[in-house]
XYZ file of C-alpha atoms in Angstrom:
739
model
C 15.958 9.689 6.999
C 19.319 8.338 5.813
C 19.633 6.956 2.294
C 20.146 3.443 3.661
C 17.055 3.653 5.856
C 15.091 5.026 2.931
C 16.203 1.988 0.911
C 14.968 -0.413 3.617
C 11.713 1.496 3.946
C 10.719 1.255 0.315
C 11.821 -2.373 -0.067
C 9.590 -3.196 2.903
C 6.680 -1.350 1.301
C 7.029 -3.228 -1.968
C 6.814 -6.600 -0.284
C 4.193 -5.693 2.294
C 2.037 -4.761 -0.687
C 3.139 -7.880 -2.617
C 2.437 -10.403 0.156
C -1.034 -8.893 0.662
C -1.976 -10.018 -2.859
C -0.767 -13.625 -3.365
C -2.346 -15.007 -6.505
C -3.308 -18.646 -6.554
C -2.402 -20.673 -9.619
C -4.546 -23.619 -10.645
C -3.021 -27.006 -9.889
C -3.573 -29.675 -12.435
C -2.182 -33.138 -13.111
C -0.165 -33.329 -16.284
C -1.273 -35.647 -19.051
C 2.324 -36.040 -20.129
C 3.547 -39.534 -19.175
C 6.957 -38.108 -18.332
C 5.337 -36.004 -15.637
C 2.738 -38.509 -14.503
C 4.392 -39.014 -11.132
C 3.939 -35.421 -10.063
C 1.464 -32.600 -10.136
C 1.993 -29.447 -12.144
C 1.068 -25.833 -11.566
C 1.247 -23.578 -14.587
C 1.087 -19.790 -14.636
C 1.886 -17.402 -17.493
C 5.305 -16.857 -15.910
C 6.379 -20.205 -14.382
C 5.695 -23.908 -14.790
C 6.220 -25.695 -11.467
C 6.343 -29.484 -11.081
C 6.875 -31.697 -8.037
C 9.438 -34.448 -8.796
C 10.891 -37.386 -6.881
C 14.003 -39.559 -7.215
C 14.089 -42.872 -5.319
C 15.972 -45.431 -7.456
C 16.002 -48.015 -4.644
C 12.558 -47.216 -3.298
C 11.689 -45.478 -0.037
C 13.925 -47.367 2.346
C 16.331 -46.455 5.172
C 19.829 -45.716 4.003
C 18.821 -45.340 0.360
C 18.950 -42.045 -1.570
C 15.520 -40.431 -1.773
C 15.124 -36.913 -3.079
C 12.116 -34.650 -3.540
C 12.214 -31.433 -5.529
C 10.241 -28.597 -7.087
C 11.268 -27.892 -10.654
C 10.617 -24.311 -11.819
C 10.688 -23.594 -15.536
C 10.635 -19.852 -16.163
C 9.343 -18.073 -19.218
C 11.840 -15.886 -21.078
C 13.149 -12.932 -19.006
C 11.371 -14.125 -15.814
C 13.158 -15.297 -12.688
C 12.589 -16.407 -9.092
C 14.869 -15.989 -6.076
C 17.661 -17.626 -4.089
C 17.658 -17.997 -0.284
C 19.141 -14.453 -0.133
C 17.177 -12.532 -2.793
C 19.547 -9.525 -2.852
C 18.287 -5.942 -3.011
C 14.659 -7.053 -3.231
C 12.567 -10.148 -3.743
C 11.400 -13.144 -1.733
C 12.964 -16.607 -1.632
C 10.887 -19.543 -2.802
C 9.340 -21.313 0.211
C 8.580 -25.064 0.383
C 6.221 -26.481 3.034
C 6.067 -30.278 3.049
C 3.371 -32.628 4.370
C 4.572 -36.210 4.788
C 3.393 -39.473 6.375
C 4.251 -39.934 10.032
C 7.862 -40.923 10.597
C 9.262 -39.176 7.520
C 10.977 -35.834 7.357
C 12.651 -33.626 4.772
C 16.113 -32.134 5.131
C 17.227 -28.653 4.174
C 16.634 -27.415 0.662
C 19.695 -27.687 -1.557
C 19.949 -24.366 -3.373
C 21.864 -24.328 -6.673
C 24.419 -21.587 -7.215
C 22.382 -18.476 -8.131
C 22.807 -15.971 -10.941
C 23.027 -12.200 -10.602
C 20.157 -10.172 -12.092
C 20.757 -6.439 -12.423
C 17.916 -3.893 -12.742
C 19.399 -0.410 -13.016
C 21.530 0.048 -9.926
C 19.824 -2.770 -8.044
C 20.754 -6.445 -8.122
C 19.046 -9.678 -7.157
C 20.153 -13.287 -6.720
C 18.006 -15.970 -8.293
C 17.286 -18.337 -11.150
C 16.067 -18.074 -14.705
C 15.545 -20.836 -17.206
C 15.004 -24.131 -15.400
C 16.006 -24.931 -11.815
C 15.296 -27.751 -9.371
C 15.055 -26.952 -5.656
C 15.554 -30.365 -4.071
C 15.649 -31.717 -0.557
C 16.545 -35.166 0.854
C 13.749 -37.342 2.238
C 14.906 -38.740 5.576
C 13.701 -42.311 6.154
C 14.431 -43.731 9.646
C 15.141 -47.398 10.234
C 11.864 -47.699 12.142
C 9.767 -46.437 9.242
C 6.713 -48.544 8.357
C 4.606 -47.719 5.286
C 1.114 -46.527 6.244
C -1.552 -49.246 6.274
C -3.955 -49.158 3.340
C -1.560 -47.164 1.169
C -1.336 -49.808 -1.553
C 2.415 -49.777 -1.184
C 2.615 -46.024 -1.772
C 3.142 -42.925 0.311
C 1.561 -39.551 -0.405
C 3.810 -36.502 -0.509
C 2.181 -33.058 -0.401
C 3.860 -29.715 -0.960
C 2.672 -26.132 -0.737
C 5.080 -23.713 -2.436
C 5.143 -19.941 -2.808
C 7.411 -18.028 -5.139
C 7.817 -14.516 -6.492
C 8.118 -14.370 -10.281
C 9.772 -11.174 -11.531
C 10.762 -9.605 -14.802
C 10.500 -5.860 -14.203
C 7.150 -6.273 -12.479
C 6.773 -8.959 -9.790
C 3.892 -11.407 -9.371
C 3.526 -13.457 -6.149
C 2.340 -16.989 -6.948
C 1.663 -20.222 -5.104
C 0.710 -23.815 -5.771
C -0.308 -27.014 -3.981
C 1.164 -30.314 -5.174
C 0.603 -33.994 -4.448
C 2.660 -37.028 -5.456
C 2.129 -40.754 -4.948
C 5.522 -42.414 -4.368
C 5.916 -46.243 -4.416
C 7.664 -47.524 -1.309
C 9.340 -50.613 -2.825
C 9.392 -49.782 -6.512
C 12.031 -47.684 -8.237
C 11.318 -44.036 -9.094
C 14.115 -42.805 -11.323
C 12.601 -41.316 -14.462
C 13.939 -37.869 -13.514
C 17.434 -39.076 -12.575
C 19.066 -36.766 -15.161
C 17.266 -33.729 -13.744
C 18.386 -34.529 -10.190
C 21.929 -35.243 -11.381
C 22.016 -31.863 -13.088
C 20.726 -30.197 -9.914
C 23.436 -31.947 -7.879
C 26.075 -30.619 -10.270
C 24.671 -27.087 -9.858
C 25.281 -27.178 -6.100
C 28.168 -25.309 -4.520
C 30.841 -27.777 -3.342
C 32.389 -27.465 0.124
C 35.648 -25.505 -0.148
C 38.686 -27.592 0.729
C 40.464 -24.596 2.234
C 39.957 -21.686 4.596
C 38.456 -18.230 4.338
C 38.779 -15.221 6.592
C 37.247 -11.747 6.713
C 38.781 -8.661 8.325
C 36.577 -5.627 9.025
C 38.145 -2.344 7.946
C 35.727 0.553 8.364
C 32.992 0.280 5.749
C 34.635 -2.616 3.922
C 35.337 -6.287 4.415
C 38.724 -7.716 3.387
C 38.255 -11.356 2.302
C 41.047 -13.978 1.894
C 40.236 -17.434 0.526
C 42.606 -20.372 0.102
C 41.990 -23.840 -1.278
C 40.296 -22.880 -4.534
C 41.118 -25.307 -7.382
C 43.964 -24.432 -9.718
C 41.554 -24.374 -12.659
C 40.138 -20.997 -11.497
C 43.387 -19.336 -10.433
C 43.671 -15.953 -12.109
C 39.984 -15.829 -12.975
C 37.315 -13.377 -11.808
C 34.875 -14.726 -9.194
C 31.441 -13.712 -7.965
C 30.477 -13.572 -4.288
C 27.007 -14.530 -3.001
C 26.526 -14.041 0.763
C 23.906 -16.309 2.309
C 23.048 -13.652 4.911
C 21.001 -10.751 3.588
C 21.944 -7.085 4.097
C 25.661 -7.651 4.744
C 27.233 -6.921 1.357
C 25.948 -4.616 -1.397
C 24.278 -6.889 -4.014
C 24.577 -4.283 -6.777
C 28.283 -3.638 -6.197
C 30.129 -3.618 -9.530
C 33.492 -5.449 -9.753
C 36.307 -3.056 -10.532
C 34.216 -0.062 -9.466
C 32.634 -0.726 -6.074
C 34.793 -3.701 -5.093
C 38.076 -5.212 -6.144
C 39.528 -8.706 -6.290
C 43.014 -10.091 -6.891
C 45.053 -13.298 -6.754
C 48.091 -13.514 -4.499
C 49.523 -16.805 -5.646
C 46.872 -19.415 -4.864
C 45.024 -17.113 -2.430
C 42.069 -15.108 -3.734
C 41.432 -11.744 -2.066
C 38.590 -9.258 -2.334
C 37.733 -5.875 -0.838
C 33.943 -5.769 -0.488
C 31.665 -2.864 0.546
C 29.506 -3.334 3.629
C 25.798 -2.791 3.024
C 24.395 0.473 4.419
C 21.402 -1.647 5.541
C 23.492 -4.016 7.662
C 22.505 -5.078 11.126
C 24.728 -6.069 14.026
C 28.122 -7.602 13.342
C 28.453 -11.369 12.803
C 31.059 -13.862 13.977
C 31.112 -15.655 10.624
C 29.620 -15.250 7.181
C 28.567 -18.160 4.902
C 29.496 -17.426 1.273
C 29.131 -19.003 -2.142
C 31.920 -18.265 -4.610
C 31.376 -18.892 -8.301
C 33.244 -18.189 -11.527
C 32.099 -14.957 -13.168
C 30.011 -15.459 -16.326
C 32.209 -16.657 -19.175
C 35.130 -17.490 -16.835
C 34.120 -20.860 -15.427
C 36.224 -23.996 -16.069
C 34.982 -26.150 -18.920
C 34.602 -29.900 -18.993
C 32.732 -32.573 -17.114
C 32.907 -32.382 -13.370
C 33.618 -28.645 -13.304
C 32.261 -27.091 -10.124
C 29.371 -24.603 -10.303
C 30.754 -22.889 -7.217
C 32.196 -23.379 -3.761
C 30.664 -22.934 -0.330
C 32.691 -21.602 2.558
C 32.097 -20.065 5.972
C 34.444 -17.148 6.591
C 35.428 -16.287 10.149
C 35.182 -12.546 10.821
C 37.902 -10.624 12.654
C 36.693 -7.349 14.136
C 33.214 -5.905 14.236
C 31.360 -3.481 12.055
C 29.078 -0.764 13.362
C 25.382 -1.278 12.574
C 23.680 1.067 10.116
C 23.112 4.585 11.432
C 19.641 5.306 12.858
C 17.236 7.876 11.393
C 18.678 11.356 11.592
C 17.795 14.789 10.356
C 14.120 14.148 9.639
C 11.614 16.962 9.455
C 10.007 18.018 12.756
C 6.561 16.682 11.758
C 7.945 13.275 10.802
C 10.226 13.157 13.828
C 7.289 13.875 16.142
C 5.149 11.177 14.531
C 7.946 8.567 14.665
C 8.712 9.487 18.260
C 5.055 9.070 19.133
C 5.001 5.655 17.510
C 8.142 4.602 19.351
C 6.718 5.823 22.644
C 3.450 3.937 22.115
C 5.149 0.715 20.999
C 7.895 0.744 23.579
C 5.917 1.674 26.667
C 7.478 5.071 27.318
C 7.193 6.718 30.664
C 3.674 7.615 31.719
C 4.416 11.306 31.938
C 5.816 11.450 28.393
C 2.906 9.414 27.039
C 0.388 11.671 28.753
C 2.054 14.725 27.268
C 1.966 13.215 23.786
C -1.709 12.305 24.110
C -2.510 15.782 25.385
C -0.795 17.298 22.355
C -2.821 15.002 20.060
C -6.067 15.999 21.780
C -5.189 19.692 21.464
C -4.311 19.143 17.800
C -7.673 17.442 17.275
C -9.530 20.347 18.858
C -7.709 22.980 16.774
C -8.009 20.892 13.603
C -11.756 20.596 14.125
C -12.091 24.374 14.561
C -10.174 25.043 11.343
C -12.239 22.412 9.556
C -15.168 24.814 9.528
C -13.246 26.947 7.018
C -12.823 24.122 4.485
C -14.778 24.588 1.240
C -16.183 21.053 1.336
C -17.973 21.874 4.593
C -19.624 25.081 3.374
C -22.808 23.526 1.865
C -23.594 21.841 5.183
C -22.882 25.070 7.056
C -25.596 26.716 4.940
C -28.144 24.285 6.355
C -26.991 25.122 9.874
C -27.214 28.864 9.254
C -30.802 28.391 8.073
C -31.529 26.537 11.297
C -30.237 29.413 13.435
C -32.298 31.949 11.481
C -35.408 29.781 11.826
C -35.071 29.620 15.596
C -34.864 33.387 15.832
C -34.805 34.408 19.496
C -36.030 31.097 20.897
C -33.054 30.620 23.189
C -34.068 27.177 24.444
C -34.488 25.839 20.886
C -31.150 27.305 19.889
C -29.331 25.728 22.812
C -30.983 22.384 22.308
C -30.148 22.505 18.611
C -26.525 23.410 19.350
C -26.173 20.495 21.780
C -27.829 18.075 19.377
C -25.621 19.217 16.505
C -22.548 18.749 18.713
C -23.647 15.250 19.721
C -24.258 14.353 16.073
C -20.813 15.585 15.017
C -18.904 13.977 17.919
C -20.716 10.629 17.690
C -20.164 10.519 13.915
C -16.445 11.131 14.312
C -16.303 8.459 17.024
C -18.217 6.019 14.781
C -15.959 6.663 11.801
C -12.857 6.368 13.976
C -14.141 3.187 15.605
C -14.951 1.650 12.232
C -11.504 2.539 10.920
C -9.790 1.042 13.972
C -11.906 -2.121 13.757
C -11.220 -2.633 10.045
C -7.486 -2.045 10.483
C -7.429 -4.481 13.401
C -9.042 -7.030 11.059
C -6.147 -6.542 8.622
C -7.606 -3.923 6.264
C -5.193 -1.275 4.961
C -7.345 1.842 5.382
C -6.766 5.492 6.103
C -8.844 8.471 7.138
C -11.343 9.421 4.432
C -11.629 5.769 3.377
C -15.401 6.091 2.881
C -14.902 8.315 -0.195
C -12.626 5.696 -1.758
C -15.778 3.691 -2.508
C -17.601 4.671 -5.755
C -20.867 3.471 -4.178
C -20.492 5.892 -1.233
C -19.591 8.763 -3.567
C -22.635 8.027 -5.755
C -24.956 7.861 -2.750
C -23.628 11.187 -1.420
C -24.159 12.765 -4.858
C -27.743 11.538 -4.845
C -28.281 12.851 -1.312
C -26.929 16.317 -2.090
C -28.977 16.442 -5.292
C -32.068 15.688 -3.214
C -31.143 18.363 -0.654
C -30.452 20.883 -3.429
C -33.845 20.227 -5.045
C -35.506 20.695 -1.659
C -33.712 23.994 -1.002
C -34.547 25.218 -4.518
C -38.251 24.691 -3.781
C -38.841 21.850 -6.240
C -40.455 19.796 -3.485
C -41.057 19.657 0.254
C -40.317 16.513 2.192
C -43.785 16.741 3.692
C -45.308 16.016 0.271
C -43.929 12.461 0.212
C -44.583 11.279 3.754
C -47.606 11.083 6.026
C -48.482 14.268 7.879
C -47.319 12.916 11.227
C -43.866 12.133 9.812
C -43.728 15.426 7.932
C -44.049 17.367 11.176
C -41.228 15.461 12.895
C -38.706 18.171 12.025
C -40.824 20.861 13.623
C -41.795 18.693 16.587
C -38.232 17.379 17.097
C -35.764 20.115 16.075
C -33.081 18.385 18.162
C -33.298 15.315 15.934
C -32.978 17.511 12.867
C -29.883 19.216 14.316
C -28.407 15.817 15.219
C -28.818 14.548 11.656
C -27.308 17.772 10.338
C -24.198 17.053 12.409
C -24.012 13.517 11.016
C -24.288 14.843 7.465
C -21.601 17.464 8.137
C -19.128 14.787 9.242
C -19.928 12.504 6.286
C -18.766 15.087 3.784
C -16.195 16.930 5.939
C -14.100 14.030 7.248
C -11.776 13.742 4.212
C -10.835 17.419 4.658
C -9.355 16.877 8.126
C -5.966 15.715 6.848
C -4.498 19.210 6.248
C -4.865 20.010 9.947
C -4.735 16.544 11.472
C -2.237 14.557 9.367
C 0.291 13.728 12.074
C -2.277 13.590 14.903
C -4.524 11.106 13.091
C -1.544 8.989 12.049
C -0.471 8.925 15.698
C -3.997 8.188 16.944
C -4.354 5.072 14.785
C -1.481 3.409 16.681
C -2.809 4.340 20.158
C -4.905 2.000 22.319
C -8.539 2.191 21.181
C -9.855 4.403 24.064
C -7.112 6.999 23.567
C -7.468 6.906 19.770
C -11.210 7.488 20.057
C -10.532 10.392 22.407
C -8.529 12.084 19.628
C -11.382 11.538 17.161
C -13.809 12.906 19.748
C -11.662 16.022 20.207
C -11.784 16.551 16.460
C -15.593 16.450 16.586
C -15.746 18.833 19.543
C -13.532 21.285 17.667
C -15.720 21.186 14.569
C -18.974 21.671 16.540
C -17.592 24.208 19.042
C -18.383 27.419 17.081
C -22.045 26.384 16.729
C -22.269 25.300 20.314
C -20.941 28.685 21.440
C -23.295 30.524 19.056
C -26.271 28.579 20.417
C -25.440 29.321 24.048
C -24.293 32.939 23.739
C -27.343 35.245 23.331
C -25.326 37.993 21.647
C -24.743 35.755 18.623
C -28.465 35.029 18.221
C -29.332 38.735 18.554
C -26.875 39.543 15.722
C -28.826 37.359 13.281
C -31.468 39.087 11.088
C -35.100 38.644 12.054
C -37.058 35.925 10.243
C -38.727 37.206 7.091
C -39.047 36.890 3.351
C -35.274 37.014 2.989
C -35.117 33.467 4.436
C -36.870 31.965 1.412
C -34.462 33.737 -0.947
C -31.503 32.636 1.173
C -32.768 29.060 1.241
C -33.082 28.927 -2.563
C -29.627 30.466 -2.983
C -28.150 27.749 -0.768
C -29.268 25.138 -3.320
C -26.414 26.159 -5.594
C -23.608 25.229 -3.152
C -25.336 21.858 -2.882
C -25.330 21.396 -6.650
C -21.689 22.547 -6.732
C -20.943 19.769 -4.228
C -22.684 17.311 -6.573
C -20.413 18.499 -9.410
C -17.389 17.819 -7.230
C -18.634 14.348 -6.237
C -19.312 13.431 -9.863
C -15.774 14.535 -10.718
C -14.440 12.391 -7.869
C -16.390 9.417 -9.196
C -14.924 10.076 -12.641
C -11.447 9.600 -11.162
C -12.528 6.244 -9.796
C -14.809 4.827 -12.506
C -13.828 6.828 -15.573
C -15.881 8.984 -17.907
C -18.446 6.204 -18.399
C -19.035 6.013 -14.650
C -19.383 9.786 -14.281
C -21.725 9.954 -17.278
C -23.864 7.120 -15.913
C -24.138 8.843 -12.523
C -25.172 12.120 -14.148
C -27.851 10.329 -16.179
C -29.167 8.582 -13.059
C -29.220 11.859 -11.105
C -31.230 13.521 -13.891
C -33.640 10.592 -13.981
C -33.984 10.658 -10.209
C -34.587 14.413 -10.226
C -37.332 13.971 -12.838
C -38.922 11.285 -10.677
C -38.872 13.573 -7.639
C -40.451 16.369 -9.711
C -43.202 14.000 -10.974
C -44.188 13.251 -7.391
C -45.049 16.928 -6.896
C -47.738 16.759 -9.590
C -51.399 16.180 -8.750
C -54.127 13.743 -9.641
C -53.916 11.258 -12.507
C -51.032 13.155 -14.105
C -48.874 12.392 -11.083
C -49.672 8.668 -11.260
C -49.014 8.315 -15.013
C -45.872 10.442 -15.214
C -44.345 9.015 -12.018
C -45.054 5.429 -13.168
C -43.379 6.043 -16.532
C -40.367 7.752 -14.959
C -40.059 5.034 -12.304
C -40.015 2.301 -14.964
C -37.534 4.286 -17.052
C -35.311 4.875 -14.018
C -35.302 1.156 -13.176
C -34.363 0.248 -16.762
C -31.649 2.932 -16.861
C -30.192 1.716 -13.556
C -29.926 -1.822 -14.904
C -28.476 -0.671 -18.227
C -25.810 1.808 -17.142
C -25.784 1.582 -13.343
C -22.878 -0.945 -13.234
C -20.640 1.660 -14.918
C -20.822 3.733 -11.752
C -19.104 0.992 -9.724
C -16.726 -0.195 -12.457
C -13.122 0.665 -11.406
C -11.030 2.491 -13.952
C -7.491 1.447 -14.837
C -4.635 3.483 -13.423
C -4.203 6.796 -15.251
C -1.306 7.391 -17.612
C 1.485 9.853 -16.674
C 0.333 13.465 -16.708
C 2.580 15.900 -18.560
C 3.351 19.228 -16.912
C 4.962 22.432 -18.034
C 8.672 23.100 -18.377
C 9.401 19.550 -19.489
C 8.138 17.917 -16.296
C 5.953 14.829 -16.226
C 4.023 13.370 -13.309
C 4.504 9.599 -13.088
C 2.384 7.126 -11.118
C 3.891 6.395 -7.689
C 5.070 2.979 -6.650
C 7.430 1.926 -3.899
C 9.534 0.079 -6.451
C 9.809 3.196 -8.618
C 10.982 5.288 -5.659
C 13.488 2.567 -4.779
C 14.853 2.577 -8.341
C 15.182 6.368 -8.397
C 16.868 6.437 -4.967
C 19.353 3.806 -6.138
C 20.042 5.882 -9.243
C 20.779 8.955 -7.087
C 17.907 11.049 -8.465
C 15.871 13.473 -6.356
C 12.171 12.636 -6.043
C 9.073 14.645 -5.122
C 6.021 12.596 -4.093
C 2.499 14.052 -4.083
C 0.155 11.894 -1.955
C -3.231 13.059 -3.203
C -6.862 12.086 -3.873
C -9.598 13.474 -6.098
C -11.966 13.838 -3.129
C -9.418 15.918 -1.182
C -10.270 19.559 -1.867
C -7.034 20.778 -0.278
C -5.104 18.515 -2.653
C -6.792 20.134 -5.639
C -6.117 23.613 -4.232
C -2.425 22.819 -3.787
C -2.237 21.285 -7.239
C -3.542 24.395 -8.948
C -1.927 27.051 -6.756
C 1.494 25.563 -6.092
C 2.289 22.378 -8.019
C 1.228 23.861 -11.374
C 3.094 27.135 -10.820
C 5.400 27.798 -13.799
C 8.356 28.805 -11.570
C 7.968 25.698 -9.407
C 7.820 23.414 -12.467
C 10.880 25.127 -13.903
C 12.752 24.525 -10.614
C 11.719 20.860 -10.679
C 13.105 20.527 -14.211
C 16.288 22.467 -13.457
C 17.181 20.241 -10.494
C 16.256 17.033 -12.308
C 13.534 16.116 -9.803
C 11.322 13.156 -10.768
C 7.672 13.879 -9.953
C 5.586 10.973 -8.599
C 1.885 11.175 -7.824
C 0.475 8.660 -5.312
C -3.254 8.790 -6.146
C -5.287 7.556 -3.170
C -8.675 8.304 -4.780
C -9.306 4.582 -4.970
C -8.286 2.214 -2.242
C -4.563 1.397 -2.476
C -3.019 -0.549 0.441
C 0.520 0.301 -0.705
C -0.171 4.041 -0.475
C -1.896 3.519 2.904
C 1.206 1.704 4.168
C 3.484 4.475 2.840
C 1.410 7.132 4.578
C 1.429 5.165 7.816
C 5.230 4.853 7.675
C 5.410 8.640 7.377
C 3.253 8.943 10.498
C 0.250 10.115 8.487
C -3.211 8.718 7.937
C -4.665 10.935 5.233
C -3.849 13.226 2.335
C -2.393 15.598 1.280
C 1.230 14.730 2.110
C 4.225 16.078 0.161
C 7.725 14.603 0.444
C 10.938 15.777 -1.206
C 13.755 13.212 -1.207
C 17.321 13.688 -2.447
C 20.468 11.524 -2.227
C 22.462 12.129 0.924
C 19.746 14.313 2.448
C 16.981 13.718 4.924
C 13.541 13.660 3.276
C 11.500 16.818 3.818
C 7.788 16.427 4.654
C 6.200 19.724 3.661
C 3.176 21.590 4.888
C -0.233 20.198 4.011
C -1.246 23.571 2.554
C 1.562 24.206 0.074
C 2.929 27.573 -0.947
C 5.155 28.466 -3.890
C 7.858 30.045 -1.657
C 8.037 26.904 0.509
C 8.444 24.651 -2.545
C 11.035 26.873 -4.226
C 13.032 27.209 -1.013
C 13.141 23.430 -0.599
C 14.228 22.958 -4.213
C 16.872 25.647 -3.942
C 18.566 23.642 -1.160
C 19.218 20.685 -3.479
């Protein structure tokens, strides 16, 4: 990916995430008589007020202006029509009586806000965004309006300091038709003076390679010899952060001002003309009343520039995923599409096979092994159990895939393994595995708690038991598919639903295939030991992998809900285990002890249960060896580092991803690797997906992935490298050595 494309990618991520979380401010009428004609919205960052100026009333041919006045708190700003490197312009949506209309917003000359090597165009302090109210000669005031018209406005703006907060407000204003409204005349006059005046001269641009040569005539004599600023109205044409005297130059040739400006690496197709606002540089403007804030001109362009270069040099995995997305979106040839789908299906099958080796699947495999031993040489029971297990696994993968597709179609930003991003699901799984572990350890038998007819269901319906075992296997194993299925699952999400579900089905078939083969091949059954006393010992031993899984799940919950949440879950698991044990007692003792423990468990759940679901604040940066420090990932942070020319390594991870933890301990914490990171000045960012984070989901999707782990090394002037899901020290050191 080129550096320019990387810049566009991360800017898009920042504002996809930002627009998903608009915060609504509370609208309230001001009690201040000076503001009684308008409504006010106040946030901790901005005070917004709807104003009007109609000194001769609302009549045809008379000046009538409406405007939104934004008063910013110290160090906060909002944006111009072209926000620059990042940001969103303020948007005004008007609702007016029939027959009236509003003209274009008059934007005052903006200021330049620099953040590191980025730059934005916008406004601090106080600014009025005004627009003319157009009153036709045929206008008649609405009947029953008591001589007034109602003006409504819905506005959205992005308030930024270093962080950015999307905000919005709804406003209403009663405007007298025949009376004079002029109490804010000074504010509107000031806003008029802040507008760029039409230039009484000509401007021309000549394209020379990666630069634009600008010549402007007709500027007033009061600014001759002074430094000027350039604000293009079209985004992504010039470089907003370009520094005068370093990245671009300007000079006066008599009364003609010239400038050599760098083309943006994010530019699109060439234009025929470019609207510009020119303004005196800070501290260089002419003094005195009537001095212009700036000048507006439209420069004709001679020649054409080449659009930004497309993506080049990406890693094979990323290139394949992007090519698959392009083929799906653009309706590629049927033969190519069929080949891509076939590759995804094959990847799903192989990924499912390898999934059986993942440590998070092992406790469930123990249950399946016990089932094979119990069937002994009953070939029919083995085959039926194998088929039922396969159906349970495949249907569970299809259900999870279908749910994911449905939620994403409804606008949810979700990825594979989303179920373990919920503390409630993690807690329920911990309780389930605790219950299974207690059963395997011999603390209780399920038959003790249910009627005899229900207790014998497992024996009478072994197929149902095998089916449920398959469902359970998928519930805990699905987050571990990413190491083998990262690109395939990311590709599948963008396929039509039937084809996407086919990929999920192939994943299930691959996971169940070894057991299906074992059930249908007699040689496998004959290799198993004969049923005997060893089975009871084996069963009790298998309780410990279950309890180990509970430890892992409690740790996962601790990453989501903090130490209080993990402690509360442990206390509830202990109380639940005691309750289960009390139900194994007999007679009156069982009734008394179980009643006391049930009451205690209910009280404990009410007292500390909410801690289990309470989300924890984002973790602080984690220090590593050799002077390295892991910082929390954000698209804005990556954008800042890319603009500063610093290499970046991003670890997309999650606490519930066992492969992520393996890689962290065996590769990312290696002393030599950390020393290489420090030696090359690589900034380490950790994108923690343990809890639901739409921004990380969007970043993964843009990389053609739908789950973790994903590891990306980015450096200025180089294509990003997407590394293997199972990291190795040699792979990491080789990638770092190439910097």
